[in-house]
Amino acid sequence: MRYEISGDNMPAVICYLENGESMINESGAMAWMSPNMEMQTQSGGLGKALGRMFSGERIFQNSYTARGGEGMIAFAPSFPGSILALDVTPEKPLILQKRAFLAAESGVTLSTFF
């Protein structure tokens, strides 16, 4: 996957996915996409859904997968600010403020932190 961040006060991240690659995002963050992107909505299980609900996040998350060749999808926040690309690994996890998450590659696991 490759990406580019464009815009100043109201930025968007445009992601180019190879066939079969997926991304997850918060519900409502998708701005535009190519027609070959397949969307699935999931809760991640009852425990994760309840944890997100009690922390003020949305219960459902969307997953977008490129089918039949390279796909393009753009994500944009619903408020002004900046988009930062951050590397997340099991050795280097992140704790984010509510509504700070925009999108991630499908290998990233999201959970609630109290």
C-alpha positions as YAML, in Angstrom:
chain: A
units: angstrom
residues:
- id: 1
  name: MET
  ca: [0.00, 0.00, 0.00]
- id: 2
  name: ARG
  ca: [1.14, 3.49, -0.73]
- id: 3
  name: TYR
  ca: [-0.49, 6.72, 0.38]
- id: 4
  name: GLU
  ca: [-0.32, 10.48, 0.13]
- id: 5
  name: ILE
  ca: [-1.61, 13.11, 2.52]
- id: 6
  name: SER
  ca: [-3.00, 16.19, 0.81]
- id: 7
  name: GLY
  ca: [-4.65, 19.38, 1.98]
- id: 8
  name: ASP
  ca: [-3.89, 21.89, 4.71]
- id: 9
  name: ASN
  ca: [-6.72, 22.74, 7.13]
- id: 10
  name: MET
  ca: [-9.07, 19.99, 5.87]
- id: 11
  name: PRO
  ca: [-6.68, 17.21, 4.81]
- id: 12
  name: ALA
  ca: [-7.34, 13.79, 3.33]
- id: 13
  name: VAL
  ca: [-5.18, 10.69, 3.02]
- id: 14
  name: ILE
  ca: [-5.40, 8.96, -0.35]
- id: 15
  name: CYS
  ca: [-4.45, 5.28, -0.23]
- id: 16
  name: TYR
  ca: [-3.57, 3.06, -3.19]
- id: 17
  name: LEU
  ca: [-4.13, -0.61, -2.38]
- id: 18
  name: GLU
  ca: [-2.94, -3.63, -4.35]
- id: 19
  name: ASN
  ca: [-5.49, -6.31, -5.23]
- id: 20
  name: GLY
  ca: [-6.59, -8.03, -1.99]
- id: 21
  name: GLU
  ca: [-5.14, -5.42, 0.39]
- id: 22
  name: SER
  ca: [-7.49, -4.06, 3.05]
- id: 23
  name: MET
  ca: [-7.83, -1.05, 5.33]
- id: 24
  name: ILE
  ca: [-9.96, -0.43, 8.40]
- id: 25
  name: ASN
  ca: [-11.41, 2.91, 9.39]
- id: 26
  name: GLU
  ca: [-13.86, 4.59, 11.67]
- id: 27
  name: SER
  ca: [-17.37, 4.70, 10.32]
- id: 28
  name: GLY
  ca: [-17.94, 7.88, 8.30]
- id: 29
  name: ALA
  ca: [-14.26, 8.60, 7.50]
- id: 30
  name: MET
  ca: [-14.33, 7.40, 3.88]
- id: 31
  name: ALA
  ca: [-14.43, 10.40, 1.53]
- id: 32
  name: TRP
  ca: [-14.17, 8.81, -1.93]
- id: 33
  name: MET
  ca: [-13.05, 5.55, -3.53]
- id: 34
  name: SER
  ca: [-12.62, 3.70, -6.82]
- id: 35
  name: PRO
  ca: [-15.50, 1.43, -7.86]
- id: 36
  name: ASN
  ca: [-13.55, -1.80, -7.23]
- id: 37
  name: MET
  ca: [-13.31, -1.26, -3.46]
- id: 38
  name: GLU
  ca: [-15.43, -3.72, -1.45]
- id: 39
  name: MET
  ca: [-16.80, -2.55, 1.90]
- id: 40
  name: GLN
  ca: [-17.66, -4.67, 4.93]
- id: 41
  name: THR
  ca: [-18.98, -3.38, 8.24]
- id: 42
  name: GLN
  ca: [-18.01, -5.24, 11.39]
- id: 43
  name: SER
  ca: [-18.16, -4.82, 15.14]
- id: 44
  name: GLY
  ca: [-15.13, -6.99, 15.97]
- id: 45
  name: GLY
  ca: [-17.14, -9.00, 18.50]
- id: 46
  name: LEU
  ca: [-19.43, -8.10, 21.34]
- id: 47
  name: GLY
  ca: [-16.62, -7.29, 23.82]
- id: 48
  name: LYS
  ca: [-14.81, -4.90, 21.49]
- id: 49
  name: ALA
  ca: [-18.06, -3.28, 20.36]
- id: 50
  name: LEU
  ca: [-19.16, -2.63, 23.96]
- id: 51
  name: GLY
  ca: [-15.71, -1.29, 24.84]
- id: 52
  name: ARG
  ca: [-15.86, 1.18, 21.95]
- id: 53
  name: MET
  ca: [-19.43, 2.16, 22.87]
- id: 54
  name: PHE
  ca: [-18.51, 2.91, 26.52]
- id: 55
  name: SER
  ca: [-15.43, 4.88, 25.48]
- id: 56
  name: GLY
  ca: [-17.50, 7.11, 23.20]
- id: 57
  name: GLU
  ca: [-16.28, 5.64, 19.90]
- id: 58
  name: ARG
  ca: [-18.55, 4.25, 17.21]
- id: 59
  name: ILE
  ca: [-19.51, 0.61, 17.64]
- id: 60
  name: PHE
  ca: [-18.95, -0.42, 14.02]
- id: 61
  name: GLN
  ca: [-15.83, -0.22, 11.89]
- id: 62
  name: ASN
  ca: [-15.59, -0.49, 8.14]
- id: 63
  name: SER
  ca: [-13.13, -2.59, 6.19]
- id: 64
  name: TYR
  ca: [-12.35, -1.77, 2.55]
- id: 65
  name: THR
  ca: [-10.63, -4.30, 0.26]
- id: 66
  name: ALA
  ca: [-9.37, -3.77, -3.30]
- id: 67
  name: ARG
  ca: [-10.86, -6.38, -5.67]
- id: 68
  name: GLY
  ca: [-9.89, -7.01, -9.29]
- id: 69
  name: GLY
  ca: [-6.76, -4.83, -9.37]
- id: 70
  name: GLU
  ca: [-5.36, -1.77, -7.67]
- id: 71
  name: GLY
  ca: [-7.91, 0.28, -5.76]
- id: 72
  name: MET
  ca: [-7.92, 3.83, -4.45]
- id: 73
  name: ILE
  ca: [-9.66, 5.10, -1.34]
- id: 74
  name: ALA
  ca: [-9.49, 8.42, 0.50]
- id: 75
  name: PHE
  ca: [-10.19, 9.11, 4.17]
- id: 76
  name: ALA
  ca: [-10.85, 12.53, 5.68]
- id: 77
  name: PRO
  ca: [-11.55, 13.63, 9.26]
- id: 78
  name: SER
  ca: [-14.79, 15.42, 10.10]
- id: 79
  name: PHE
  ca: [-12.97, 18.35, 11.74]
- id: 80
  name: PRO
  ca: [-10.01, 20.60, 10.84]
- id: 81
  name: GLY
  ca: [-6.52, 19.54, 11.82]
- id: 82
  name: SER
  ca: [-3.63, 17.44, 10.57]
- id: 83
  name: ILE
  ca: [-3.23, 13.85, 9.48]
- id: 84
  name: LEU
  ca: [-0.12, 12.08, 10.74]
- id: 85
  name: ALA
  ca: [1.21, 8.76, 9.46]
- id: 86
  name: LEU
  ca: [2.38, 6.71, 12.43]
- id: 87
  name: ASP
  ca: [4.04, 3.28, 12.58]
- id: 88
  name: VAL
  ca: [2.30, 0.96, 15.02]
- id: 89
  name: THR
  ca: [3.91, -2.32, 16.07]
- id: 90
  name: PRO
  ca: [3.43, -4.67, 19.03]
- id: 91
  name: GLU
  ca: [6.62, -3.17, 20.50]
- id: 92
  name: LYS
  ca: [5.44, 0.38, 19.82]
- id: 93
  name: PRO
  ca: [1.67, 0.62, 20.49]
- id: 94
  name: LEU
  ca: [-0.18, 3.93, 20.64]
- id: 95
  name: ILE
  ca: [-2.87, 5.28, 22.93]
- id: 96
  name: LEU
  ca: [-4.99, 7.85, 21.12]
- id: 97
  name: GLN
  ca: [-7.51, 10.40, 22.27]
- id: 98
  name: LYS
  ca: [-11.15, 9.77, 21.42]
- id: 99
  name: ARG
  ca: [-11.89, 10.43, 17.69]
- id: 100
  name: ALA
  ca: [-8.15, 10.61, 16.83]
- id: 101
  name: PHE
  ca: [-8.12, 7.36, 14.81]
- id: 102
  name: LEU
  ca: [-8.83, 7.75, 11.09]
- id: 103
  name: ALA
  ca: [-7.68, 4.60, 9.25]
- id: 104
  name: ALA
  ca: [-5.11, 1.79, 9.36]
- id: 105
  name: GLU
  ca: [-3.89, -1.22, 7.44]
- id: 106
  name: SER
  ca: [-5.87, -4.35, 8.23]
- id: 107
  name: GLY
  ca: [-3.13, -5.83, 10.46]
- id: 108
  name: VAL
  ca: [-3.58, -3.16, 13.14]
- id: 109
  name: THR
  ca: [-5.68, -4.23, 16.14]
- id: 110
  name: LEU
  ca: [-7.78, -1.58, 17.86]
- id: 111
  name: SER
  ca: [-8.87, -1.87, 21.46]
- id: 112
  name: THR
  ca: [-10.17, 0.35, 24.23]
- id: 113
  name: PHE
  ca: [-7.74, 1.66, 26.86]
- id: 114
  name: PHE
  ca: [-9.03, 2.70, 30.29]
...
